[in-house]
mmCIF file of C-alpha atoms and ligand atoms in Angstrom:
data_model
loop_
_atom_site.group_PDB
_atom_site.id
_atom_site.type_symbol
_atom_site.label_atom_id
_atom_site.label_comp_id
_atom_site.label_asym_id
_atom_site.label_seq_id
_atom_site.Cartn_x
_atom_site.Cartn_y
_atom_site.Cartn_z
ATOM 1 C CA UNK A 1 33.744 117.127 29.592
ATOM 2 C CA UNK A 2 36.831 118.347 28.040
ATOM 3 C CA UNK A 3 37.536 120.352 30.725
ATOM 4 C CA UNK A 4 37.103 117.475 33.424
ATOM 5 C CA UNK A 5 39.039 115.413 30.975
ATOM 6 C CA UNK A 6 41.844 117.775 30.672
ATOM 7 C CA UNK A 7 41.923 117.883 34.490
ATOM 8 C CA UNK A 8 41.686 114.034 34.755
ATOM 9 C CA UNK A 9 44.778 114.188 32.368
ATOM 10 C CA UNK A 10 46.932 116.764 34.299
ATOM 11 C CA UNK A 11 45.959 114.632 37.592
ATOM 12 C CA UNK A 12 47.256 111.505 35.584
ATOM 13 C CA UNK A 13 50.444 113.532 34.824
ATOM 14 C CA UNK A 14 50.878 114.606 38.257
ATOM 15 C CA UNK A 15 50.501 111.112 39.748
ATOM 16 C CA UNK A 16 52.900 110.079 36.873
ATOM 17 C CA UNK A 17 55.409 112.449 37.836
ATOM 18 C CA UNK A 18 54.812 111.859 41.652
ATOM 19 C CA UNK A 19 55.159 108.270 40.978
ATOM 20 C CA UNK A 20 58.594 108.832 39.128
ATOM 21 C CA UNK A 21 59.661 110.998 42.296
ATOM 22 C CA UNK A 22 58.789 108.339 44.581
ATOM 23 C CA UNK A 23 60.451 105.497 42.471
ATOM 24 C CA UNK A 24 63.508 107.632 42.186
ATOM 25 C CA UNK A 25 63.265 108.254 45.824
ATOM 26 C CA UNK A 26 62.892 104.755 46.505
ATOM 27 C CA UNK A 27 65.759 103.641 44.094
ATOM 28 C CA UNK A 28 68.153 106.315 45.721
ATOM 29 C CA UNK A 29 66.922 105.097 49.178
ATOM 30 C CA UNK A 30 67.510 101.610 48.353
ATOM 31 C CA UNK A 31 70.958 102.226 46.659
ATOM 32 C CA UNK A 32 71.967 104.339 49.826
ATOM 33 C CA UNK A 33 71.074 101.192 52.215
ATOM 34 C CA UNK A 34 72.977 98.928 49.974
ATOM 35 C CA UNK A 35 76.015 101.119 49.787
ATOM 36 C CA UNK A 36 75.649 101.695 53.530
ATOM 37 C CA UNK A 37 75.130 97.978 54.252
ATOM 38 C CA UNK A 38 78.341 97.055 51.847
ATOM 39 C CA UNK A 39 80.378 99.865 53.292
ATOM 40 C CA UNK A 40 79.425 99.079 56.945
ATOM 41 C CA UNK A 41 80.189 95.350 56.152
ATOM 42 C CA UNK A 42 83.729 96.267 54.594
ATOM 43 C CA UNK A 43 84.328 98.504 57.312
ATOM 44 C CA UNK A 44 83.064 96.243 59.931
ATOM 45 C CA UNK A 45 85.383 93.331 58.617
ATOM 46 C CA UNK A 46 88.273 95.280 58.212
ATOM 47 C CA UNK A 47 87.506 96.407 61.925
ATOM 48 C CA UNK A 48 86.765 93.226 63.146
ATOM 49 C CA UNK A 49 89.463 90.994 61.781
ATOM 50 C CA UNK A 50 92.369 92.586 63.714
ATOM 51 C CA UNK A 51 90.284 92.705 66.720
ATOM 52 C CA UNK A 52 89.990 89.016 67.443
ATOM 53 C CA UNK A 53 93.559 88.620 67.080
ATOM 54 C CA UNK A 54 94.313 91.480 69.616
ATOM 55 C CA UNK A 55 91.714 89.912 71.926
ATOM 56 C CA UNK A 56 93.200 86.453 71.621
ATOM 57 C CA UNK A 57 96.829 88.080 72.336
ATOM 58 C CA UNK A 58 95.306 89.857 75.154
ATOM 59 C CA UNK A 59 93.718 86.567 76.353
ATOM 60 C CA UNK A 60 97.019 84.499 76.195
ATOM 61 C CA UNK A 61 98.720 87.573 78.159
ATOM 62 C CA UNK A 62 95.982 88.071 80.415
ATOM 63 C CA UNK A 63 95.650 84.511 81.766
ATOM 64 C CA UNK A 64 98.907 84.390 83.614
ATOM 65 C CA UNK A 65 98.024 87.955 85.134
ATOM 66 C CA UNK A 66 94.614 86.597 86.356
ATOM 67 C CA UNK A 67 96.235 83.768 87.996
ATOM 68 C CA UNK A 68 99.057 86.346 89.611
ATOM 69 C CA UNK A 69 95.766 88.581 90.756
ATOM 70 C CA UNK A 70 94.924 86.765 93.958
ATOM 71 C CA UNK A 71 98.676 86.977 95.194
ATOM 72 C CA UNK A 72 98.632 90.878 94.092
ATOM 73 C CA UNK A 73 95.383 91.943 95.515
ATOM 74 C CA UNK A 74 95.973 91.423 99.239
ATOM 75 C CA UNK A 75 99.372 93.607 98.751
ATOM 76 C CA UNK A 76 96.954 96.116 96.761
ATOM 77 C CA UNK A 77 94.686 96.019 99.772
ATOM 78 C CA UNK A 78 97.073 96.776 102.318
ATOM 79 C CA UNK A 79 97.950 100.472 102.364
ATOM 80 C CA UNK A 80 94.839 100.853 104.789
ATOM 81 C CA UNK A 81 97.296 99.309 107.096
ATOM 82 C CA UNK A 82 101.012 99.756 106.644
ATOM 83 C CA UNK A 83 103.094 96.510 105.937
ATOM 84 C CA UNK A 84 104.717 95.284 108.942
ATOM 85 C CA UNK A 85 108.041 93.672 108.748
ATOM 86 C CA UNK A 86 109.083 90.959 111.375
ATOM 87 C CA UNK A 87 112.205 92.032 112.964
ATOM 88 C CA UNK A 88 112.444 88.993 115.255
ATOM 89 C CA UNK A 89 111.989 88.020 118.784
ATOM 90 C CA UNK A 90 112.973 90.761 121.323
ATOM 91 C CA UNK A 91 113.559 91.268 124.871
ATOM 92 C CA UNK A 92 110.934 93.366 126.444
ATOM 93 C CA UNK A 93 111.583 95.453 129.222
ATOM 94 C CA UNK A 94 110.063 98.673 130.642
ATOM 95 C CA UNK A 95 111.220 101.635 132.385
ATOM 96 C CA UNK A 96 110.055 104.990 133.705
ATOM 97 C CA UNK A 97 111.787 108.225 134.411
ATOM 98 C CA UNK A 98 113.045 107.490 137.985
ATOM 99 C CA UNK A 99 116.627 107.471 138.685
ATOM 100 C CA UNK A 100 116.404 103.530 139.323
ATOM 101 C CA UNK A 101 115.558 102.956 135.558
ATOM 102 C CA UNK A 102 117.428 105.994 133.847
ATOM 103 C CA UNK A 103 120.485 106.580 136.595
ATOM 104 C CA UNK A 104 122.188 109.737 135.802
ATOM 105 C CA UNK A 105 119.461 110.544 133.225
ATOM 106 C CA UNK A 106 116.870 111.038 135.768
ATOM 107 C CA UNK A 107 119.181 113.791 137.372
ATOM 108 C CA UNK A 108 118.833 116.007 134.492
ATOM 109 C CA UNK A 109 115.644 116.825 133.878
ATOM 110 C CA UNK A 110 114.761 120.503 133.570
ATOM 111 C CA UNK A 111 111.199 121.248 134.357
ATOM 112 C CA UNK A 112 110.561 117.598 134.963
ATOM 113 C CA UNK A 113 110.121 116.912 131.277
ATOM 114 C CA UNK A 114 111.449 113.510 130.225
ATOM 115 C CA UNK A 115 113.204 113.997 126.867
ATOM 116 C CA UNK A 116 114.239 110.634 125.055
ATOM 117 C CA UNK A 117 117.254 110.461 122.796
ATOM 118 C CA UNK A 118 115.097 111.598 119.682
ATOM 119 C CA UNK A 119 114.627 114.905 121.518
ATOM 120 C CA UNK A 120 111.053 114.289 122.064
ATOM 121 C CA UNK A 121 109.206 114.213 125.366
ATOM 122 C CA UNK A 122 108.529 110.486 126.292
ATOM 123 C CA UNK A 123 104.716 109.391 126.644
ATOM 124 C CA UNK A 124 103.634 106.329 128.135
ATOM 125 C CA UNK A 125 101.788 104.028 125.486
ATOM 126 C CA UNK A 126 103.789 105.799 122.942
ATOM 127 C CA UNK A 127 107.367 105.783 123.759
ATOM 128 C CA UNK A 128 110.003 103.228 123.801
ATOM 129 C CA UNK A 129 113.856 102.754 124.029
ATOM 130 C CA UNK A 130 115.529 100.523 121.334
ATOM 131 C CA UNK A 131 118.685 100.231 119.435
ATOM 132 C CA UNK A 132 116.430 100.406 116.253
ATOM 133 C CA UNK A 133 116.620 103.827 114.244
ATOM 134 C CA UNK A 134 114.942 106.689 116.050
ATOM 135 C CA UNK A 135 111.131 107.072 114.758
ATOM 136 C CA UNK A 136 110.858 103.295 113.993
ATOM 137 C CA UNK A 137 107.184 102.463 114.626
ATOM 138 C CA UNK A 138 107.281 98.907 116.215
ATOM 139 C CA UNK A 139 104.307 96.574 116.942
ATOM 140 C CA UNK A 140 105.091 94.538 119.848
ATOM 141 C CA UNK A 141 103.361 91.252 119.574
ATOM 142 C CA UNK A 142 100.046 91.364 121.851
ATOM 143 C CA UNK A 143 100.910 94.653 123.291
ATOM 144 C CA UNK A 144 100.553 97.448 120.202
ATOM 145 C CA UNK A 145 102.600 99.913 118.874
ATOM 146 C CA UNK A 146 105.519 102.194 120.014
ATOM 147 C CA UNK A 147 107.739 104.727 118.361
ATOM 148 C CA UNK A 148 111.231 104.425 119.370
ATOM 149 C CA UNK A 149 112.260 107.664 120.762
ATOM 150 C CA UNK A 150 114.712 106.743 123.090
ATOM 151 C CA UNK A 151 118.119 104.700 123.297
ATOM 152 C CA UNK A 152 119.108 101.868 126.061
ATOM 153 C CA UNK A 153 122.043 102.148 127.960
ATOM 154 C CA UNK A 154 125.222 100.877 125.946
ATOM 155 C CA UNK A 155 125.796 98.420 128.564
ATOM 156 C CA UNK A 156 122.375 96.935 128.168
ATOM 157 C CA UNK A 157 122.774 96.762 124.516
ATOM 158 C CA UNK A 158 126.129 94.904 125.104
ATOM 159 C CA UNK A 159 124.576 92.721 127.459
ATOM 160 C CA UNK A 160 121.346 91.650 125.785
ATOM 161 C CA UNK A 161 122.200 92.487 122.186
ATOM 162 C CA UNK A 162 120.072 94.721 119.570
ATOM 163 C CA UNK A 163 116.877 92.865 119.933
ATOM 164 C CA UNK A 164 115.361 94.762 122.665
ATOM 165 C CA UNK A 165 112.493 97.144 123.502
ATOM 166 C CA UNK A 166 112.254 99.067 126.882
ATOM 167 C CA UNK A 167 108.778 100.397 127.061
ATOM 168 C CA UNK A 168 108.302 103.796 128.539
ATOM 169 C CA UNK A 169 105.815 103.905 131.448
ATOM 170 C CA UNK A 170 104.539 107.081 133.572
ATOM 171 C CA UNK A 171 105.339 105.199 137.082
ATOM 172 C CA UNK A 172 108.015 103.110 138.511
ATOM 173 C CA UNK A 173 105.432 100.709 139.715
ATOM 174 C CA UNK A 174 103.684 100.153 136.147
ATOM 175 C CA UNK A 175 107.238 99.794 134.889
ATOM 176 C CA UNK A 176 108.349 97.062 137.474
ATOM 177 C CA UNK A 177 104.929 95.338 137.229
ATOM 178 C CA UNK A 178 105.644 94.913 133.316
ATOM 179 C CA UNK A 179 108.511 92.914 134.039
ATOM 180 C CA UNK A 180 110.528 90.750 131.406
ATOM 181 C CA UNK A 181 108.981 89.438 128.080
ATOM 182 C CA UNK A 182 110.271 87.959 125.119
ATOM 183 C CA UNK A 183 107.841 88.567 121.817
ATOM 184 C CA UNK A 184 107.834 89.020 118.378
ATOM 185 C CA UNK A 185 108.578 92.730 117.059
ATOM 186 C CA UNK A 186 107.201 93.892 113.770
ATOM 187 C CA UNK A 187 108.371 97.333 112.107
ATOM 188 C CA UNK A 188 105.373 99.195 110.945
ATOM 189 C CA UNK A 189 107.441 102.047 108.951
ATOM 190 C CA UNK A 190 108.491 105.834 109.752
ATOM 191 C CA UNK A 191 106.071 107.840 111.363
ATOM 192 C CA UNK A 192 104.601 110.488 109.112
ATOM 193 C CA UNK A 193 105.688 113.426 111.524
HETATM 194 ZN ZN1 ZN B 201 111.528 103.782 137.148
#
């Protein structure tokens, strides 16, 4: 009996010690939670307070940006297609490498290669002559893009002005079939070459 009593006392002590530890642990846990909560709130409130002010500032400053965005987005999307600038209404003619079209120049073509004023071999569907700067990429309304690689004769510029483009063709037949047109011309920027 004594032995069992002493066992039960020991057990009671153990339980009491365990309970103390548990209480201490719980208290520590609760304190930790409470500290964490308070600290969290303090830090949260100290963080939260300036933020709404910043957001409000951003909102007030963002509102005009948002209204501007529809205007800006088409400009941002355009790099895929280079910006085109209307140069005006141009007198559009056609020419080939023959003597009728080029006069004296037609007699001076070694190996039959037709070079434009830019020093580049002229190609039908690519090359054109114009008083515009050499290398300018132009879009002739309804016809397509051409690169200024040649110069019209000075007397033609004197007679018809600067707003003219002479499109290069392979044959005199094709050039004469083109005739004379008056079309809007856009500048598409400098070629990358
Ligand atoms: Zn010709």
